[in-house]
Short mmCIF file of C-alpha atoms in Angstrom, two decimals:
data_model
loop_
_atom_site.label_atom_id
_atom_site.label_comp_id
_atom_site.label_asym_id
_atom_site.label_seq_id
_atom_site.Cartn_x
_atom_site.Cartn_y
_atom_site.Cartn_z
CA MET A 1012 0.00 0.00 0.00
CA LEU A 1013 1.13 3.55 -0.72
CA ILE A 1014 0.64 5.77 2.33
CA ARG A 1015 0.70 9.57 2.21
CA ALA A 1016 1.86 11.06 5.49
CA GLY A 1017 3.14 14.32 6.88
CA PHE A 1018 2.70 17.15 9.34
CA THR A 1019 2.52 20.91 9.83
CA ILE A 1020 3.64 22.30 13.18
CA ALA A 1021 3.94 25.99 14.09
CA PHE A 1022 5.36 27.93 17.03
CA GLN A 1023 5.44 31.56 18.13
CA ALA A 1024 8.44 33.05 19.91
CA VAL A 1025 9.52 36.55 20.90
CA GLN A 1026 13.22 35.83 20.37
CA PRO A 1027 15.31 33.24 18.50
CA VAL A 1028 14.93 29.76 20.02
CA PRO A 1029 17.07 26.73 19.13
CA MET A 1030 15.02 23.60 18.46
CA LEU A 1031 15.61 19.85 18.21
CA ALA A 1032 13.10 17.63 16.39
CA ASN A 1033 12.52 13.89 15.95
CA LEU A 1034 10.18 14.17 12.98
CA SER A 1035 11.94 12.24 10.22
CA VAL A 1036 11.06 8.71 9.18
CA HIS A 1037 13.46 6.24 10.75
CA ALA A 1038 16.40 5.24 8.58
CA SER A 1039 15.19 1.64 8.59
CA ARG A 1040 12.28 2.77 6.38
CA ASN A 1041 14.30 4.87 3.91
CA ARG A 1042 14.14 2.26 1.16
CA ASP A 1043 10.34 2.32 1.36
CA LEU A 1044 10.08 6.06 0.62
CA ARG A 1045 8.58 6.73 -2.81
CA THR A 1046 8.96 10.50 -2.71
CA ALA A 1047 11.58 12.73 -1.13
CA GLN A 1048 11.27 13.43 2.58
CA ARG A 1049 12.51 16.84 3.63
CA ILE A 1050 11.58 19.02 6.58
CA MET A 1051 10.81 22.55 5.33
CA SER A 1052 10.39 25.74 7.30
CA THR A 1053 8.66 29.09 6.89
CA PRO A 1054 10.53 31.36 7.12
CA ASP A 1055 13.36 29.42 5.55
CA VAL A 1056 16.14 28.77 8.08
CA PRO A 1057 19.22 26.51 8.07
CA VAL A 1058 18.26 22.93 8.97
CA TYR A 1059 20.60 20.01 9.39
CA ASP A 1060 20.32 16.40 10.57
CA TYR A 1061 22.44 14.09 12.66
CA VAL A 1062 21.98 10.50 13.89
CA ASP A 1063 21.74 10.04 17.67
CA ARG A 1064 22.96 7.08 19.75
CA PHE A 1065 19.65 5.26 19.23
CA GLY A 1066 19.89 5.47 15.44
CA ASN A 1067 17.26 8.20 15.10
CA VAL A 1068 17.51 11.02 12.56
CA CYS A 1069 17.40 14.25 14.60
CA THR A 1070 16.92 17.71 13.11
CA ARG A 1071 18.44 20.93 14.46
CA LEU A 1072 17.29 24.44 13.62
CA THR A 1073 16.75 27.81 15.26
CA MET A 1074 13.34 29.44 15.02
CA PRO A 1075 13.61 33.19 14.46
CA ALA A 1076 11.90 35.86 16.56
CA GLY A 1077 8.22 35.79 15.68
CA GLY A 1078 8.06 32.04 15.23
CA ILE A 1079 8.25 29.33 12.61
CA THR A 1080 6.18 26.76 10.74
CA ILE A 1081 7.78 23.41 9.91
CA ASN A 1082 6.23 20.85 7.62
CA CYS A 1083 6.99 17.67 5.77
CA GLY A 1084 5.07 15.42 3.41
CA PHE A 1085 5.98 12.16 1.69
CA VAL A 1086 4.66 8.92 0.23
CA ILE A 1087 5.91 5.60 1.55
CA GLU A 1088 5.24 2.04 0.46
CA ASP A 1089 4.13 -0.25 3.26
CA PRO A 1090 3.35 -3.99 3.17
CA PHE A 1091 0.28 -3.22 5.29
CA GLU A 1092 0.65 -6.45 7.18
CA PRO A 1093 -0.33 -6.81 10.85
CA ASP A 1094 2.35 -6.69 13.54
CA ARG A 1095 4.28 -9.95 13.69
CA VAL A 1096 3.05 -12.45 16.28
CA GLU A 1097 5.28 -15.26 17.59
CA ARG A 1098 3.50 -16.72 20.59
CA ASP A 1099 6.28 -19.26 21.19
CA ALA A 1100 8.95 -16.55 21.55
CA GLY A 1101 10.72 -17.02 24.86
CA GLN A 1102 12.31 -14.64 27.33
CA SER A 1103 16.08 -14.25 27.02
CA ALA A 1104 18.24 -14.75 30.09
CA ILE A 1105 19.81 -11.48 31.22
CA GLU A 1106 23.34 -12.89 30.99
CA GLU A 1107 22.71 -13.69 27.32
CA LEU A 1108 21.46 -10.23 26.34
CA PRO A 1109 23.62 -8.16 23.95
CA ASP A 1110 25.39 -5.25 25.63
CA ASP A 1111 23.37 -2.64 23.74
CA VAL A 1112 20.08 -4.18 24.90
CA LEU A 1113 20.79 -3.95 28.63
CA VAL A 1114 19.92 -0.24 28.74
CA TYR A 1115 16.30 -1.16 27.97
CA LEU A 1116 16.06 -2.98 31.31
CA LEU A 1117 16.94 0.12 33.33
CA ALA A 1118 14.69 2.76 34.84
CA SER A 1119 14.35 5.96 32.81
CA ARG A 1120 12.69 9.37 33.13
CA TYR A 1121 9.12 8.16 32.53
CA CYS A 1122 9.57 4.49 33.45
CA GLU A 1123 10.11 4.15 37.20
CA THR A 1124 10.76 0.43 37.60
CA ASP A 1125 11.50 0.83 41.31
CA ARG A 1126 7.97 2.06 42.02
CA LEU A 1127 6.25 -0.70 40.07
CA LEU A 1128 8.56 -3.65 40.70
CA ASP A 1129 6.50 -5.26 43.48
CA THR A 1130 3.25 -4.71 41.57
CA ALA A 1131 4.69 -6.27 38.43
CA TRP A 1132 5.92 -9.43 40.16
CA LEU A 1133 2.64 -9.78 42.05
CA LEU A 1134 0.64 -9.53 38.82
CA PHE A 1135 2.85 -11.39 36.35
CA GLY A 1136 5.28 -13.51 38.37
CA SER A 1137 3.17 -16.64 37.83
CA VAL A 1138 2.77 -16.08 34.07
CA ALA A 1139 5.04 -18.10 31.78
CA PRO A 1140 8.09 -16.05 30.70
CA GLY A 1141 8.19 -14.82 27.11
CA TRP A 1142 5.35 -13.86 24.81
CA ALA A 1143 2.63 -14.93 27.25
CA ARG A 1144 4.04 -12.63 29.92
CA VAL A 1145 4.20 -9.65 27.55
CA GLN A 1146 0.63 -10.36 26.44
CA ALA A 1147 -0.51 -10.46 30.06
CA ILE A 1148 1.11 -7.05 30.57
CA LEU A 1149 -0.63 -5.74 27.45
CA ASP A 1150 -4.00 -6.97 28.68
CA TYR A 1151 -3.47 -5.38 32.07
CA VAL A 1152 -2.36 -1.98 30.75
CA HIS A 1153 -5.10 -1.92 28.11
CA ASN A 1154 -7.72 -2.40 30.83
CA GLN A 1155 -5.99 -0.24 33.45
CA ILE A 1156 -5.87 3.00 31.42
CA ARG A 1157 -8.77 4.86 29.85
CA PHE A 1158 -7.76 6.75 26.72
CA ASP A 1159 -8.52 10.46 27.00
CA TYR A 1160 -6.72 13.30 25.17
CA ALA A 1161 -7.85 15.74 27.87
CA THR A 1162 -5.65 13.94 30.42
CA ALA A 1163 -2.42 14.29 28.42
CA HIS A 1164 0.44 15.89 30.32
CA PRO A 1165 4.12 16.07 29.36
CA GLY A 1166 5.24 15.21 32.88
CA LYS A 1167 3.05 12.14 33.36
CA SER A 1168 5.08 9.00 34.08
CA ALA A 1169 4.24 5.30 34.08
CA TRP A 1170 3.56 5.47 37.82
CA ASP A 1171 1.24 8.45 37.34
CA ALA A 1172 -0.67 6.69 34.56
CA HIS A 1173 -1.02 3.56 36.67
CA GLN A 1174 -2.42 5.54 39.60
CA GLN A 1175 -4.64 7.89 37.60
CA ARG A 1176 -5.83 5.16 35.20
CA GLU A 1177 -6.18 7.50 32.25
CA GLY A 1178 -3.92 8.89 29.56
CA VAL A 1179 -2.91 8.83 25.91
CA CYS A 1180 -0.90 6.40 23.78
CA ARG A 1181 2.45 7.42 25.29
CA ASP A 1182 1.10 6.61 28.76
CA PHE A 1183 -0.02 3.15 27.64
CA ALA A 1184 3.46 2.60 26.18
CA HIS A 1185 5.32 3.90 29.24
CA LEU A 1186 3.38 1.71 31.65
CA ALA A 1187 3.78 -1.42 29.52
CA ILE A 1188 7.50 -0.74 29.05
CA THR A 1189 7.98 -0.28 32.77
CA LEU A 1190 6.16 -3.49 33.67
CA CYS A 1191 8.16 -5.41 31.06
CA ARG A 1192 11.44 -4.09 32.47
CA CYS A 1193 10.32 -5.00 35.98
CA MET A 1194 9.94 -8.58 34.69
CA ASN A 1195 13.44 -8.47 33.10
CA ILE A 1196 12.09 -8.11 29.56
CA PRO A 1197 13.96 -5.38 27.63
CA ALA A 1198 11.48 -2.87 26.21
CA ARG A 1199 11.92 0.35 24.22
CA TYR A 1200 9.63 3.24 23.30
CA CYS A 1201 8.65 3.91 19.67
CA THR A 1202 6.96 6.85 18.00
CA GLY A 1203 5.67 7.33 14.48
CA TYR A 1204 2.70 7.56 12.16
CA MET A 1205 -0.20 5.14 12.35
CA GLY A 1206 -3.43 5.88 10.53
CA ASP A 1207 -6.84 4.29 10.83
CA MET A 1208 -6.84 2.58 7.42
CA ASP A 1209 -7.02 -0.86 9.07
CA LEU A 1210 -9.93 0.07 11.33
CA PRO A 1211 -13.65 -0.10 10.48
CA ALA A 1212 -14.21 3.56 11.43
CA ILE A 1213 -12.27 6.75 12.11
CA VAL A 1214 -11.19 6.79 15.75
CA GLY A 1215 -10.50 10.52 16.17
CA ASP A 1216 -8.27 13.36 15.07
CA MET A 1217 -5.05 12.24 13.41
CA ASP A 1218 -1.96 12.37 15.61
CA PHE A 1219 1.44 10.78 15.93
CA SER A 1220 1.30 7.48 17.78
CA ALA A 1221 3.36 5.70 20.44
CA TRP A 1222 3.92 1.97 20.87
CA PHE A 1223 6.77 -0.20 22.14
CA GLU A 1224 9.04 -3.08 21.25
CA ALA A 1225 10.00 -5.97 23.54
CA TYR A 1226 13.09 -8.14 23.13
CA LEU A 1227 12.27 -11.87 23.05
CA ASP A 1228 14.39 -14.77 21.79
CA GLY A 1229 16.98 -12.42 20.33
CA GLU A 1230 14.55 -10.25 18.35
CA TRP A 1231 12.55 -7.07 18.83
CA TYR A 1232 8.76 -7.45 18.48
CA THR A 1233 6.17 -4.68 18.16
CA PHE A 1234 3.44 -4.35 20.80
CA ASP A 1235 0.69 -1.77 21.31
CA ALA A 1236 -0.95 -1.57 24.72
CA ARG A 1237 -3.48 1.08 23.69
CA HIS A 1238 -5.07 -1.07 20.97
CA ASN A 1239 -3.98 -4.49 22.28
CA ARG A 1240 -4.17 -6.02 18.82
CA PRO A 1241 -1.82 -6.29 15.84
CA ARG A 1242 -2.13 -3.14 13.73
CA LYS A 1243 -1.21 -2.35 10.13
CA GLY A 1244 0.55 0.59 8.54
CA ARG A 1245 2.99 1.72 11.23
CA ILE A 1246 5.64 4.18 10.00
CA LEU A 1247 8.44 4.33 12.56
CA MET A 1248 10.12 7.65 13.26
CA ALA A 1249 12.21 7.07 16.37
CA ARG A 1250 13.06 4.67 19.20
CA GLY A 1251 14.48 5.29 22.67
CA ARG A 1252 14.30 4.49 26.36
CA ASP A 1253 11.10 6.52 26.71
CA ALA A 1254 9.51 9.71 25.36
CA THR A 1255 12.48 11.77 26.56
CA ASP A 1256 14.69 10.32 23.84
CA VAL A 1257 12.16 10.74 21.02
CA ALA A 1258 10.34 13.99 21.83
CA LEU A 1259 8.74 15.32 18.64
CA THR A 1260 10.15 18.78 19.32
CA THR A 1261 12.34 20.18 22.07
CA THR A 1262 12.70 23.97 22.34
CA PHE A 1263 15.62 25.51 24.22
CA GLY A 1264 13.76 28.66 25.20
CA LEU A 1265 10.22 30.02 25.40
CA ALA A 1266 7.97 29.14 22.45
CA THR A 1267 4.23 28.57 22.11
CA LEU A 1268 2.75 25.83 19.96
CA THR A 1269 0.12 27.41 17.69
CA ARG A 1270 -0.59 24.72 15.09
CA PHE A 1271 -0.32 20.93 15.07
CA GLU A 1272 -1.63 18.89 12.16
CA VAL A 1273 -0.75 15.32 11.18
CA TYR A 1274 -2.10 13.19 8.34
CA THR A 1275 -1.71 9.52 7.42
CA ASP A 1276 -3.88 8.24 4.58
CA GLU A 1277 -3.84 5.73 1.77
CA ASP A 1278 -2.50 7.40 -1.37
CA ARG A 1279 -5.23 6.23 -3.73
CA LEU A 1280 -4.14 8.54 -6.54
CA GLY A 1281 -0.54 7.32 -6.51
CA LEU A 1282 2.43 9.35 -5.26
CA LEU A 1283 0.23 12.27 -4.28
CA THR A 1284 2.31 14.70 -2.22
#
């Protein structure tokens, strides 16, 4: 399937403000792009990319006094297959984990494993290690949190979401990641585009989405605690320990968000940009 995706985001500022953005498609999907992908700005300012330690393409720019609008649009080819399911995948022993995977067992800014460790072992200690245990965590988080955009807050952590029992997709992901790490299952946060083309009806305003990946039997598998079902059409942008590492935009100074639009649709006309 050809998918047309992109965004327009605008800020106001009274003075120049440096900015960092994680808004590019992940390098692992570059070969699937069918049109150029380039972040543009109005007014036009110097923009350059670098690759961070997690393999994400990060963009640096400085918004001028008055503000800036940044946008990007592209067409990508996607197999439109559901997330891979391997119910026999087992849990890797910690001593066998690759060095670069160990970091995804540790606590991070939004994933306080110390506060949820006892709860996790009480809930999932009797569940068979591996896929079954991750699925049990998915079921729990899916039922524990009520999705509500009005409850979104940039400072909300996994512990907060667990206590408040409401949140958005990033809160579902943070809580599931934390519970997985408590059970010695490496888990990492993912952000990207995911439309509603595989659903029977539109579920709401288009937005970027968050999900997570868990490391089982030497491979990373995609999981989604908000929907708790394999989905189609994910377009990965970035991975990290939690939302800190993959924030859509980070401003180093005072700036006000004034516009935020995202689209992800099937490109029925063919390479429509």
